[in-house]
CSV table of C-alpha atoms in Angstrom, one decimal:
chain,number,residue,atom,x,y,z
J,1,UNK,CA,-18.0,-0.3,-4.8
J,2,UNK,CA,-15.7,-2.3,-2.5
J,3,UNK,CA,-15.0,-1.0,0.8
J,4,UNK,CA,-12.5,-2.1,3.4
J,5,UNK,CA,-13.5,-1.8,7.3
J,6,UNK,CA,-10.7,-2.6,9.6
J,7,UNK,CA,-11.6,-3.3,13.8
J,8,UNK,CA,-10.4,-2.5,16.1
J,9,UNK,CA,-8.7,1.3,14.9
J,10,UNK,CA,-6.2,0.4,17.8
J,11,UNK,CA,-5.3,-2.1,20.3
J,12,UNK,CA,-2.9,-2.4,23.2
J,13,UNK,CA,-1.7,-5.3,24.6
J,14,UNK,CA,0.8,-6.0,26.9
J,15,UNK,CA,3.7,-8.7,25.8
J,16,UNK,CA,3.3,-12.3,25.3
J,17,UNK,CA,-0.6,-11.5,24.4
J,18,UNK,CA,-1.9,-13.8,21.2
J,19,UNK,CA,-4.2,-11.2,19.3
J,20,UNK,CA,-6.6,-11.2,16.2
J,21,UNK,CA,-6.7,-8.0,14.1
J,22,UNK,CA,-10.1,-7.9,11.9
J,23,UNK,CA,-11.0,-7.0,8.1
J,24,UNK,CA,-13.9,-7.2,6.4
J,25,UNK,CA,-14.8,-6.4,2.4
J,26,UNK,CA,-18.3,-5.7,0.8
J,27,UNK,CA,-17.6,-7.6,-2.5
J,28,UNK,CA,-16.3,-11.0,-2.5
J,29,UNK,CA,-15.4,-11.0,-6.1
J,30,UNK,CA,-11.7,-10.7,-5.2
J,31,UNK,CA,-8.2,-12.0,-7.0
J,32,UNK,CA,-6.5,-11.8,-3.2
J,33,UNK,CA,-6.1,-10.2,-0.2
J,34,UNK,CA,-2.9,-9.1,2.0
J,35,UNK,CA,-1.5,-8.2,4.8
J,36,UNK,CA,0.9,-5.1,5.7
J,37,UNK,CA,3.0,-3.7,8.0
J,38,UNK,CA,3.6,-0.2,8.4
J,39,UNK,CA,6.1,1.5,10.8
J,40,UNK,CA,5.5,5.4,11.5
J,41,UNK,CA,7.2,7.3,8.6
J,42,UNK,CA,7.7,4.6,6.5
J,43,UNK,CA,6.4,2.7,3.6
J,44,UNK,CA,4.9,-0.6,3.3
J,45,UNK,CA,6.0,-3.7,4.1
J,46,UNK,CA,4.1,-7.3,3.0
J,47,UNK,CA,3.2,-9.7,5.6
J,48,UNK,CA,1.1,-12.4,3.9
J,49,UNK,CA,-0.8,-12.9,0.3
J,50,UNK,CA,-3.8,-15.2,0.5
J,51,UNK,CA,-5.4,-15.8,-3.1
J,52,UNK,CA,-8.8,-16.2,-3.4
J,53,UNK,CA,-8.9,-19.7,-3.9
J,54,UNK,CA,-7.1,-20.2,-0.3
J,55,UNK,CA,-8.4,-20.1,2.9
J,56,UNK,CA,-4.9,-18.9,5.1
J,57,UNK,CA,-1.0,-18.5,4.7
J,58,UNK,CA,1.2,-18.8,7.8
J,59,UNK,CA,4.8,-16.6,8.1
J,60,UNK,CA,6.5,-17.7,11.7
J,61,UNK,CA,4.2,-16.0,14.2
J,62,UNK,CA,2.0,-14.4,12.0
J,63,UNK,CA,-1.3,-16.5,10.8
J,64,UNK,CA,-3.8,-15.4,7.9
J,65,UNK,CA,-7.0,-16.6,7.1
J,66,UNK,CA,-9.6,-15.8,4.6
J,67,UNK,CA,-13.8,-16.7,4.2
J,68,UNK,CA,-14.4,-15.1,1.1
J,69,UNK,CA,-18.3,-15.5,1.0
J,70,UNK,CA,-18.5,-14.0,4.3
J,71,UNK,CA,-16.2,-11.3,3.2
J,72,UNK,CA,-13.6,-11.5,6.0
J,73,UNK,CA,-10.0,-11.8,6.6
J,74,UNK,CA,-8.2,-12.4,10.3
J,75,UNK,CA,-4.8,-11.5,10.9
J,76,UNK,CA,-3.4,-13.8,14.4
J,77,UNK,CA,0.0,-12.9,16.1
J,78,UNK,CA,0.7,-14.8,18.4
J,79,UNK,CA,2.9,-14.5,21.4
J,80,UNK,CA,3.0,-10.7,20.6
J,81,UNK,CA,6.5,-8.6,20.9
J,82,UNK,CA,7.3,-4.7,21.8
J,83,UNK,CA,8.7,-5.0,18.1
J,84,UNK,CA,4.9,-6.2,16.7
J,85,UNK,CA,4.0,-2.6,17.4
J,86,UNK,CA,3.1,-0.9,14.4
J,87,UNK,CA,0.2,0.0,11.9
J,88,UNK,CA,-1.7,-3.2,10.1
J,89,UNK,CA,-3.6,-2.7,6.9
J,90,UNK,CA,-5.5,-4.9,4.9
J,91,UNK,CA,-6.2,-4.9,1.7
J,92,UNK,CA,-7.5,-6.8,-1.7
J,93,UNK,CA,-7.5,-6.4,-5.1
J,94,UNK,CA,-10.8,-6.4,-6.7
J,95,UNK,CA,-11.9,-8.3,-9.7
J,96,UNK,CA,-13.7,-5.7,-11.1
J,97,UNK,CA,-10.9,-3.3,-11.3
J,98,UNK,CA,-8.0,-5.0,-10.4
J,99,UNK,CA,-7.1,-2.4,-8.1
J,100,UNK,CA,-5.7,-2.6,-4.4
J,101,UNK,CA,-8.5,-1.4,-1.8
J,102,UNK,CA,-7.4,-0.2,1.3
J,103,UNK,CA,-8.6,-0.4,5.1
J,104,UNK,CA,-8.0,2.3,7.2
J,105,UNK,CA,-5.4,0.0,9.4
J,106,UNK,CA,-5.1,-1.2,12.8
J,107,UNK,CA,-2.6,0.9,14.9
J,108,UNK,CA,-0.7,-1.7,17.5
J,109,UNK,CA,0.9,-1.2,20.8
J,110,UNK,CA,2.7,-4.0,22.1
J,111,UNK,CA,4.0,-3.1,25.9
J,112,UNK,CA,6.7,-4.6,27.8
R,1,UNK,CA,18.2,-7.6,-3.0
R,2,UNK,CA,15.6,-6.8,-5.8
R,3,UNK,CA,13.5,-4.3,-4.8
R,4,UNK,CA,11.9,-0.8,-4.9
R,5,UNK,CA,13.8,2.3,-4.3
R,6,UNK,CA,12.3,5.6,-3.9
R,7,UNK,CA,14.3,9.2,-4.0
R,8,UNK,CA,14.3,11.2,-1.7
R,9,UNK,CA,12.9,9.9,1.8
R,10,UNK,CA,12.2,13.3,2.7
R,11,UNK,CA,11.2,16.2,0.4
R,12,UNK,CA,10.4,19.7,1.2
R,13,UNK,CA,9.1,21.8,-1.2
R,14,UNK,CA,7.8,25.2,-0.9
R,15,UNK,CA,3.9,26.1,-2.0
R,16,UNK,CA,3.5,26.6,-6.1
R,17,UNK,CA,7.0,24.9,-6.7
R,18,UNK,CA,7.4,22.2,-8.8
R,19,UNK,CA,8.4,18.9,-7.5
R,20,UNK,CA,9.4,15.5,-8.7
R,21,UNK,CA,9.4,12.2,-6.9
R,22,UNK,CA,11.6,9.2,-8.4
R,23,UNK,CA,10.7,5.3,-8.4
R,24,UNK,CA,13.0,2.7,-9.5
R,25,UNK,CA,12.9,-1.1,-9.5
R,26,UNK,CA,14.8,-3.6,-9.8
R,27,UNK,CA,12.6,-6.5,-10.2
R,28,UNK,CA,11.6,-6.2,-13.9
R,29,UNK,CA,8.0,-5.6,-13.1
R,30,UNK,CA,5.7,-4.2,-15.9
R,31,UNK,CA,3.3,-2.7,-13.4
R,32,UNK,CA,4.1,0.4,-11.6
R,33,UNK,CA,1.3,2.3,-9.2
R,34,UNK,CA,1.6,5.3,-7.0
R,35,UNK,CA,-0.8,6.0,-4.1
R,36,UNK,CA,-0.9,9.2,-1.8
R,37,UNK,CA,-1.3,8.4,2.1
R,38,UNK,CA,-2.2,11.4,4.3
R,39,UNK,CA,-1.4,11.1,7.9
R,40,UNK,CA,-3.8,8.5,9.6
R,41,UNK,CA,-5.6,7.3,6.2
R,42,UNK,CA,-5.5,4.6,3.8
R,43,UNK,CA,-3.4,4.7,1.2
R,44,UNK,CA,-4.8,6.5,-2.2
R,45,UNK,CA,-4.0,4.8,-5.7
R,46,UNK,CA,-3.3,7.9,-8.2
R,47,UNK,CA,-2.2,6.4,-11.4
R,48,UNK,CA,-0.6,3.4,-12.5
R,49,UNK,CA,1.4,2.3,-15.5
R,50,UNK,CA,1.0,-1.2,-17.3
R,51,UNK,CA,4.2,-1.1,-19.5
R,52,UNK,CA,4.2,2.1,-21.4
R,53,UNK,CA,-0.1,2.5,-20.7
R,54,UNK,CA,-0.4,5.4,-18.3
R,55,UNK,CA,-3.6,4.8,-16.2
R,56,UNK,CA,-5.0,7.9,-14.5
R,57,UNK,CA,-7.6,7.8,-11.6
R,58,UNK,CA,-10.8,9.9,-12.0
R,59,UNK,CA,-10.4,11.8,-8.7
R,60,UNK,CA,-6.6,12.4,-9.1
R,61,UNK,CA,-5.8,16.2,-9.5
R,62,UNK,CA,-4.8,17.4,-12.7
R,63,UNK,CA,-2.0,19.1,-10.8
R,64,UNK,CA,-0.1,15.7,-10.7
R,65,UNK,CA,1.4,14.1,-13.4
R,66,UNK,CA,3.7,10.7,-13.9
R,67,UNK,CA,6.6,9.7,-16.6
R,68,UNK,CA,7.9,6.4,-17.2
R,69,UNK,CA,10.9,6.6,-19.6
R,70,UNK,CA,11.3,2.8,-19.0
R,71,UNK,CA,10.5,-0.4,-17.3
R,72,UNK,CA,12.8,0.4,-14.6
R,73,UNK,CA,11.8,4.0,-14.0
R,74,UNK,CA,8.9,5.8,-12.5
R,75,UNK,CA,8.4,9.6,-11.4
R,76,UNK,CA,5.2,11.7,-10.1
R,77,UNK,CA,5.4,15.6,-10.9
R,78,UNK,CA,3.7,17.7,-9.0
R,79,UNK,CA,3.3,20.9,-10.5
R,80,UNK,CA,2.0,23.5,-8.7
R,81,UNK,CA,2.3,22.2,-4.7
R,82,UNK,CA,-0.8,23.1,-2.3
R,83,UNK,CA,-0.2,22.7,1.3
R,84,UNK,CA,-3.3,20.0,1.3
R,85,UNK,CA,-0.4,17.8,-1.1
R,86,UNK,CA,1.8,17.2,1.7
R,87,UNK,CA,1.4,13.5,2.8
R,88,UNK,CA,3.5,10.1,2.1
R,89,UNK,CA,4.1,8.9,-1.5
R,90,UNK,CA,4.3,5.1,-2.0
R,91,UNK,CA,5.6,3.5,-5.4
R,92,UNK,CA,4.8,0.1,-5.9
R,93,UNK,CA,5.3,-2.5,-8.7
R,94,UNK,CA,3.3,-6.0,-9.4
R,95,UNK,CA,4.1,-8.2,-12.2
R,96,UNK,CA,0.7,-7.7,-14.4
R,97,UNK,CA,0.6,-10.6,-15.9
R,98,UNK,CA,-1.4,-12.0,-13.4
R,99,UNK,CA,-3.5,-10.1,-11.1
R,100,UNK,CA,-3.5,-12.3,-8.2
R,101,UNK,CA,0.0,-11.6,-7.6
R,102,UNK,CA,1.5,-9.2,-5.0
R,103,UNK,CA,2.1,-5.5,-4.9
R,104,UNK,CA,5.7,-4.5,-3.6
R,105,UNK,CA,6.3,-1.0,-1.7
R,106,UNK,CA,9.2,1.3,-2.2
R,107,UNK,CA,9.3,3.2,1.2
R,108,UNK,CA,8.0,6.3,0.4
R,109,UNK,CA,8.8,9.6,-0.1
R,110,UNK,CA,7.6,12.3,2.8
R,111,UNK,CA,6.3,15.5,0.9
R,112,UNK,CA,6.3,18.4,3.1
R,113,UNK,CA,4.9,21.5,1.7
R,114,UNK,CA,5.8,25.5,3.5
């Protein structure tokens, strides 16, 4: 069964800080992975998609990499912002089921 | 824009009374999922739809319950609220033709239950 561990539950940092969030997956058999942003109360917003057959995906200050047989994902921010501060959650679809599996998310504070 | 829309953002309800969330999309997609996330968790996949083929999770309560009258169109019933059903409701759509492809979020629906 694939499970989803995301590290640290929650960070703070104070502004300007570059930061790596952490995912890892038990089962490597995966069609992709991604990255999302949650604000309290609110849904779910798409950061970055990495296939399986790719090892990262870059969106401005936002980088992405993947090492499948190790079964880990990175998300970097660099030069972090107040408006960076907000819940992260990874997540992949599995081959077996095609189904999106869930971490439990990162919860960041950015302060000014 | 194309996108997902959910109605309402906000939805009280009171224990034992029916309620229905509503999905829509604008993006033609033949997948459409709905998950449960309780405060501080992950989000829950309930069922999902692939076209007009309803796909029910084993652990999902027989207390809720989905329609899709078309491809555009997506609602979760929940008959008989508990207080343990309160909790975000996310819609999402994928185009299944392709696994690999991305999931897109609607913003939710907040279920409060008194």
């Amino acid at each position: 069964k694939q499970e989803v561990t995301q590290i640290p539950a929650a960070l703070s940092v104070p502004e300007g800080e570059n930061l790596v969030l952490n995912c890892s997956f038990t089962d490597s058999a995966i069609y992709n992975l991604q990255w999302f942003r949650q604000d309290p109360g609110k849904g779910l917003t798409s950061l970055l998609l990495i296939q399986s057959s790719q090892r990262e995906q870059t969106s401005g200050r936002l980088n992405a990499s993947l090492d499948k047989s190790s079964g880990r994902s990175t998300l970097y921010i660099a030069a972090s912002q107040p408006g960076d501060s907000a819940t992260y959650l990874c997540a992949v679809v599995s081959s077996n089921t095609g189904k999106l599996i869930f971490g439990q998310g990162t919860t960041l504070q950015v302060k000014p | 824009d194309a996108m997902v829309i959910q109605n309402p953002r906000y939805q009280v309800t009171q224990f034992g009374k029916p309620v229905t969330l509503s999905c829509s999309q604008t993006l033609n997609h033949n997948v459409m999922y709905w998950y449960q996330q309780k405060s501080s968790q992950a989000p829950k996949l309930l069922f999902h739809y692939y076209d007009k083929d309803f796909n029910n999770e084993a652990d999902t309560p027989d207390n809720f319950q989905s329609r899709r009258p078309n491809t555009s169109f997506c609602f979760l019933d929940i008959r008989s609220p508990g207080l343990g059903d309160a909790a975000m409701y996310l819609c999402a759509t994928s185009s299944g033709g392709d696994r690999a492809l991305e999931q897109y979020f609607g913003p939710g629906t907040r279920l409060t239950v008194t």
